[in-house]
XYZ file of C-alpha atoms in Angstrom:
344
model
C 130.130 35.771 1.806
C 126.555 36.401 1.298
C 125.735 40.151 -0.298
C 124.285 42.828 1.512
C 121.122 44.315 0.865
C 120.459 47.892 1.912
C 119.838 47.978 5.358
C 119.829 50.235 8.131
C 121.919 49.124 11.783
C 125.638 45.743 19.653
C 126.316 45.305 23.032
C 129.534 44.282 25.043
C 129.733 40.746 26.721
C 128.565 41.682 30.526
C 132.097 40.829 31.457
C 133.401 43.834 28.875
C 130.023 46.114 29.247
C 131.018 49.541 30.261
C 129.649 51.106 33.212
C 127.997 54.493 32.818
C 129.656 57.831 33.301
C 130.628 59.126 36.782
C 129.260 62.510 35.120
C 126.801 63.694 32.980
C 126.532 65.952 30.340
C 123.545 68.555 29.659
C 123.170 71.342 27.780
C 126.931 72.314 28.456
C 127.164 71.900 31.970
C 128.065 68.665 34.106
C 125.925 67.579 36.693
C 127.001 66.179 39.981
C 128.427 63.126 40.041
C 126.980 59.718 40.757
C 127.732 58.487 43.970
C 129.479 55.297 43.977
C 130.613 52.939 46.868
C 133.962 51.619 47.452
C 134.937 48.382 46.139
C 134.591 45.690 48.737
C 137.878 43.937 47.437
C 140.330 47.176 46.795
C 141.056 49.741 49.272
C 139.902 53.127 49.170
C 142.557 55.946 47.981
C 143.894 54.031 45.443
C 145.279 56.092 42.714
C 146.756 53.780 40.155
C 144.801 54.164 36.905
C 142.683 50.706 36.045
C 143.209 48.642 32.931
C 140.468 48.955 29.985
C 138.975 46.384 30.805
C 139.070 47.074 34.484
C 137.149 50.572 33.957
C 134.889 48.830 31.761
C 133.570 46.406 34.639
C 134.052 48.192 38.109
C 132.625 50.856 39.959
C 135.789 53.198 40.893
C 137.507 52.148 43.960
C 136.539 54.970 46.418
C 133.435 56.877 47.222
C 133.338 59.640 44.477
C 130.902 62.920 43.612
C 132.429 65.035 41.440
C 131.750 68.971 41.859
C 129.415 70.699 39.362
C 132.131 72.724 36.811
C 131.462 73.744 33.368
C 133.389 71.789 30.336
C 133.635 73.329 26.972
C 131.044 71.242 24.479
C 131.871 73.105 21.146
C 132.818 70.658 18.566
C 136.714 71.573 17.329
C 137.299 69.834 14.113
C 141.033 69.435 13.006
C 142.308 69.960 9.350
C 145.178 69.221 7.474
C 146.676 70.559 4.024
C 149.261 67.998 4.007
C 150.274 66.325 0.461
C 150.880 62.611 -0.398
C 154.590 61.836 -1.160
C 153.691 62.337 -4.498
C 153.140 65.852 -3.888
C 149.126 65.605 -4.484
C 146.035 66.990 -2.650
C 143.937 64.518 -0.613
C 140.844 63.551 -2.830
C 139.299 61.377 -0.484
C 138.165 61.264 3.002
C 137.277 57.913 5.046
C 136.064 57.936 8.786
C 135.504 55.547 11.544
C 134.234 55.549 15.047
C 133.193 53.480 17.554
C 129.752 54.717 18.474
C 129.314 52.987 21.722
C 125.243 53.148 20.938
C 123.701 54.799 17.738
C 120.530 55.740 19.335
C 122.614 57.745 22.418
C 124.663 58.891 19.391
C 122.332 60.258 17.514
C 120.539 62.273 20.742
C 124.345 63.855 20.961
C 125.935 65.835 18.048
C 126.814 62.414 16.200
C 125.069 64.134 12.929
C 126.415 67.354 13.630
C 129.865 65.793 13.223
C 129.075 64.267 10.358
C 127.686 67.590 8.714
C 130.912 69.494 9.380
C 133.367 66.904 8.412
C 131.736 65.601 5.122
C 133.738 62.522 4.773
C 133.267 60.682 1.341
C 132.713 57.246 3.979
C 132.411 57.041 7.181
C 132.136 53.751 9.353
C 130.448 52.930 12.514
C 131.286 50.089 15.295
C 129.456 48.984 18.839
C 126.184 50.259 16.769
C 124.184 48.571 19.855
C 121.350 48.032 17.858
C 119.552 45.623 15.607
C 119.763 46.707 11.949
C 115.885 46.856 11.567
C 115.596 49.136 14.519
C 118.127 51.786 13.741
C 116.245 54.844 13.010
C 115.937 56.899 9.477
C 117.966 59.933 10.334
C 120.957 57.845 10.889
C 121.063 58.125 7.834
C 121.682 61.913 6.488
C 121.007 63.164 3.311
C 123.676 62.376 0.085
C 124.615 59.144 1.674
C 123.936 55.575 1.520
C 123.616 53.513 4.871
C 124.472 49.918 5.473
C 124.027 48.157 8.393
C 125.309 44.951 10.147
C 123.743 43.344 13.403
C 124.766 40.222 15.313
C 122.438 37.641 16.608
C 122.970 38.928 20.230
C 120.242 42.175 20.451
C 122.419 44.944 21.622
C 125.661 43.411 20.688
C 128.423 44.977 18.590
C 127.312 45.892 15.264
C 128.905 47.853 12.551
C 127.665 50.448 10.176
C 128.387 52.293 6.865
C 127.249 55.495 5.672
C 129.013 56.069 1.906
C 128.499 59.419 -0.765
C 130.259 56.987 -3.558
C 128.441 54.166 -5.178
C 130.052 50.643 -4.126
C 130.444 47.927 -6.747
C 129.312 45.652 -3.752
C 129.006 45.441 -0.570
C 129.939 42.344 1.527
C 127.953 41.208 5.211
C 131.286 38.957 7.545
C 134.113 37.180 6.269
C 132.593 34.019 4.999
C 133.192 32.204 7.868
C 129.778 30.981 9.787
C 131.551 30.610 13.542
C 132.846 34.302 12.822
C 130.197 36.086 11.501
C 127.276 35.508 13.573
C 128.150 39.037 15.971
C 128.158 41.465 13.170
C 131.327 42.380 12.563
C 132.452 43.041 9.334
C 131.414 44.784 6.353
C 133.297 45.277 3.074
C 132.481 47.626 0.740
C 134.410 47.586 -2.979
C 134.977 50.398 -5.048
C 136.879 50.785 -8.276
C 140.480 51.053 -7.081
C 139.875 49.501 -3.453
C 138.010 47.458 -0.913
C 136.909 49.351 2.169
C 136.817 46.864 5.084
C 134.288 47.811 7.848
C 135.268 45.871 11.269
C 134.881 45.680 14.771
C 137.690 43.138 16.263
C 136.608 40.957 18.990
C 137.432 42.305 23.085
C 139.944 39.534 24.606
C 137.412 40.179 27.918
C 138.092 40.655 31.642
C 140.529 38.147 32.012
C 140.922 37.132 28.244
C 138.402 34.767 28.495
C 137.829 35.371 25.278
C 141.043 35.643 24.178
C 141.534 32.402 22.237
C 138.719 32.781 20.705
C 140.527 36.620 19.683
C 143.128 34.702 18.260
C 141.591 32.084 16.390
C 139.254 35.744 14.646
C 142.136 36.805 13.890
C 144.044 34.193 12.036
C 140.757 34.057 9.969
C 140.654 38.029 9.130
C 144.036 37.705 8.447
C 143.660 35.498 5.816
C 140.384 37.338 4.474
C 142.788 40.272 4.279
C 145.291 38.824 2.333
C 142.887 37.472 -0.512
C 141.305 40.944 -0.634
C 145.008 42.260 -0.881
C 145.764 39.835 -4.285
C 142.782 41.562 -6.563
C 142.771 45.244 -5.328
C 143.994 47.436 -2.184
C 142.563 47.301 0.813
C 142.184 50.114 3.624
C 140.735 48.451 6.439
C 139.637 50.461 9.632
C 137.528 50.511 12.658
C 137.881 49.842 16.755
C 140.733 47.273 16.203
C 140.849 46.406 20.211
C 144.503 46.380 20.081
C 147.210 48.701 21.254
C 149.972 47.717 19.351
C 153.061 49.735 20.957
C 154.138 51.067 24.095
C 153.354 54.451 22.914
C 149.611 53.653 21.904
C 148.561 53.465 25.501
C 148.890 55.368 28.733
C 150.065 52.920 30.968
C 151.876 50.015 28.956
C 153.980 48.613 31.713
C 150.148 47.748 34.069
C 148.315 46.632 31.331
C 150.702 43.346 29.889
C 147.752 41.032 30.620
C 144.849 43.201 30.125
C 142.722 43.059 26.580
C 144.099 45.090 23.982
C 147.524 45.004 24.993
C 148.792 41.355 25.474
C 151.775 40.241 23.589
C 149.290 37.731 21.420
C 147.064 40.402 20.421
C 149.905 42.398 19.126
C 151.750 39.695 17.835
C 148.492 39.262 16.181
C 148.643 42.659 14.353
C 152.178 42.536 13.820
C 151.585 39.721 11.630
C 148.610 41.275 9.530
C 151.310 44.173 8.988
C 153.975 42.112 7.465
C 151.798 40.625 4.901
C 152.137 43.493 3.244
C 149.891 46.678 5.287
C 150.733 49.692 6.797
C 149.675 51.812 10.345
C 149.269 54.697 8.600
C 149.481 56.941 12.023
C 151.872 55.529 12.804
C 153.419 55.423 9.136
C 153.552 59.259 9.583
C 154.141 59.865 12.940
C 156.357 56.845 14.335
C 157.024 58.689 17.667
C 154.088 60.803 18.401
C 152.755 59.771 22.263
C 149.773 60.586 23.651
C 147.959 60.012 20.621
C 145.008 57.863 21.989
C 141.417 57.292 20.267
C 139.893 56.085 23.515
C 139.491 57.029 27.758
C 137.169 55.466 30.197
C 134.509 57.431 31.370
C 136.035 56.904 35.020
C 138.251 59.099 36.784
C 138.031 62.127 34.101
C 140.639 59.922 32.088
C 139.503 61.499 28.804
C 140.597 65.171 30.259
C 143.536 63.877 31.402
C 144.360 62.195 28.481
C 144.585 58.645 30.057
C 143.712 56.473 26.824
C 144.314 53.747 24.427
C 145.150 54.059 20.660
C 142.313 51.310 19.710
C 141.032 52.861 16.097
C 142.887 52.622 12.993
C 143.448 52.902 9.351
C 145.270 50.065 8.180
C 146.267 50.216 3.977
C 147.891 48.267 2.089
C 151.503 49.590 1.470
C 151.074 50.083 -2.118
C 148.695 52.938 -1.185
C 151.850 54.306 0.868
C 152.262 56.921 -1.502
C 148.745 57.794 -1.742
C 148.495 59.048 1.972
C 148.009 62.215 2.960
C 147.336 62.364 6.614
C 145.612 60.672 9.892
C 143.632 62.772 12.219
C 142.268 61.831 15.385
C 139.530 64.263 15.942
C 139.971 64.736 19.756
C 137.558 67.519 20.051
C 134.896 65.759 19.403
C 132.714 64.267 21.831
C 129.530 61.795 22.022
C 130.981 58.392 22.661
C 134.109 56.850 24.955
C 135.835 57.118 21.456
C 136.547 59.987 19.187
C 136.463 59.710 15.455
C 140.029 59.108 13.276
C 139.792 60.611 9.766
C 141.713 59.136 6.927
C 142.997 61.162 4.138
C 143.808 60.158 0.408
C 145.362 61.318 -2.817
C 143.349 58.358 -5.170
């Protein structure tokens, strides 16, 4: 895997490319909807909730425009004081979130986040952005950036913004066919690696989804060779839902991307060589616990989503966790940001 050098800096397939938002956001108040027309294939009135990947490629099914009402923008940040099983303080703090476009991120409160939270690391995915474009203050003060583009302008893309030195810092997973869309970046550090990634989307009717599967039996193996010199916590938009309880509406969504029996099978197989959920480590049965909701249909207020982000460690770090937070309460992209905390 060729080195990175410091850098600065994607864009969905157009089958996957999400739509815009039926409402918009400015200065605190939300505007009156877009009109949109009914779908010529699906009757109007329908009320069952789309698939991911079916928000992320149609208009809604019935002629919509949303009254103007007032929705609180303050940014609530979630803490926790919880100790490692080893009865120890958390001593380091990771984040990750999927951006869904730096540049729109950084008009929003993206920096603001990043100000109150003061994570030690904190990774980007969907940057949407060639690395040579991404602008200077995406890069605050006390940290060091690194940034990852595809070939495809607009495409994916993954970032790192990092207060502690690495030893080095890694672009893909050494395989050509794999890393030409800008999806990986590990950073080591004395007693870990930190693995950067955004996983492939399966597509509108997995069309891409062998191509998901053959990604994934090549990350797992990168993994596992991390896994023999040093620990690994690996994170990022995983574009999986692993169990029932890590999506709204399990029972519609068998065949859609992100929650296919391959794709999990997938996962469950990166777990058993020897990695941990850590959510879902510490909170086996909690439900409702999602990290993303389609702009459509107010899903996000309704809490309508998809558990798609994740730290994943490897289970000798078990009793170095603290806690998982998925900062709900803040906004700025279709995902929130998860926070990772560590006893190291």
């Amino acid at each position: 895997m060729p080195k990175v050098t410091k850098g600065k800096g994607n864009k969905k397939p157009a089958s996957i490319e999400k739509e815009e938002p039926i409402i918009t956001v400015v200065d605190k108040t939300v505007k009156k909807g877009i009109k949109r027309k009914a779908s010529s294939s699906v009757g109007k009135n329908v009320k069952k909730v789309p698939s991911i990947n079916e928000e992320a490629t149609t208009g809604t099914t019935q002629e919509v425009e949303d009254e103007e009402i007032q929705l609180p923008r303050t940014m609530t940040l979630k803490t926790s004081d919880r100790l490692s099983t080893k009865g120890e303080k958390a001593t380091l703090k990771l984040a990750s979130w999927n951006l869904n476009g730096i540049r729109a991120w950084l008009k929003g409160d993206g920096l603001k986040y990043i100000e109150q939270e003061q994570p030690d690391m904190i990774c980007f995915q969907e940057l949407k952005c060639d690395k040579e474009k991404i602008p200077n203050e995406a890069t605050p003060t006390g940290y060091k950036s690194y940034w990852l583009s595809g070939d495809t302008a607009g495409y994916s893309g993954v970032g790192l913004l990092t207060k502690i030195d690495p030893i080095e810092v890694k672009f893909g997973i050494g395989v050509p066919e794999h890393d030409n869309e800008g999806r990986v970046i590990t950073a080591e550090y004395e007693k870990f690696y930190f693995v950067v990634s955004y996983i492939p989307n399966s597509g509108r009717k997995l069309v891409r989804l062998e191509y998901r599967q053959e990604f994934n039996e090549a990350f797992r193996n990168y993994l596992k060779e991390l896994d023999k010199k040093k620990p690994v916590i690996w994170c990022g938009d995983l574009n999986v839902s692993h169990q029932s309880i890590d999506l709204a509406n399990a029972k519609s969504n068998t065949k859609t991307a992100g929650y296919t029996q391959e794709e999990r099978d997938d996962f469950t197989k990166i777990l058993a060589d020897g990695f941990i959920d850590s959510f879902r480590h510490l909170y086996p049965e909690q439900r409702d616990a999602y990290t993303f909701w389609s702009y459509f249909r107010s899903a996000r207020d309704r809490n309508i989503g998809w558990r798609l982000d994740y730290f994943i460690i490897s289970s000798r770090l078990q009793e170095n966790l603290c806690d998982v937070i998925h900062q709900t309460g803040v906004y700025g992209s279709d995902h929130c940001p998860i926070v990772l905390l560590l006893s190291v």
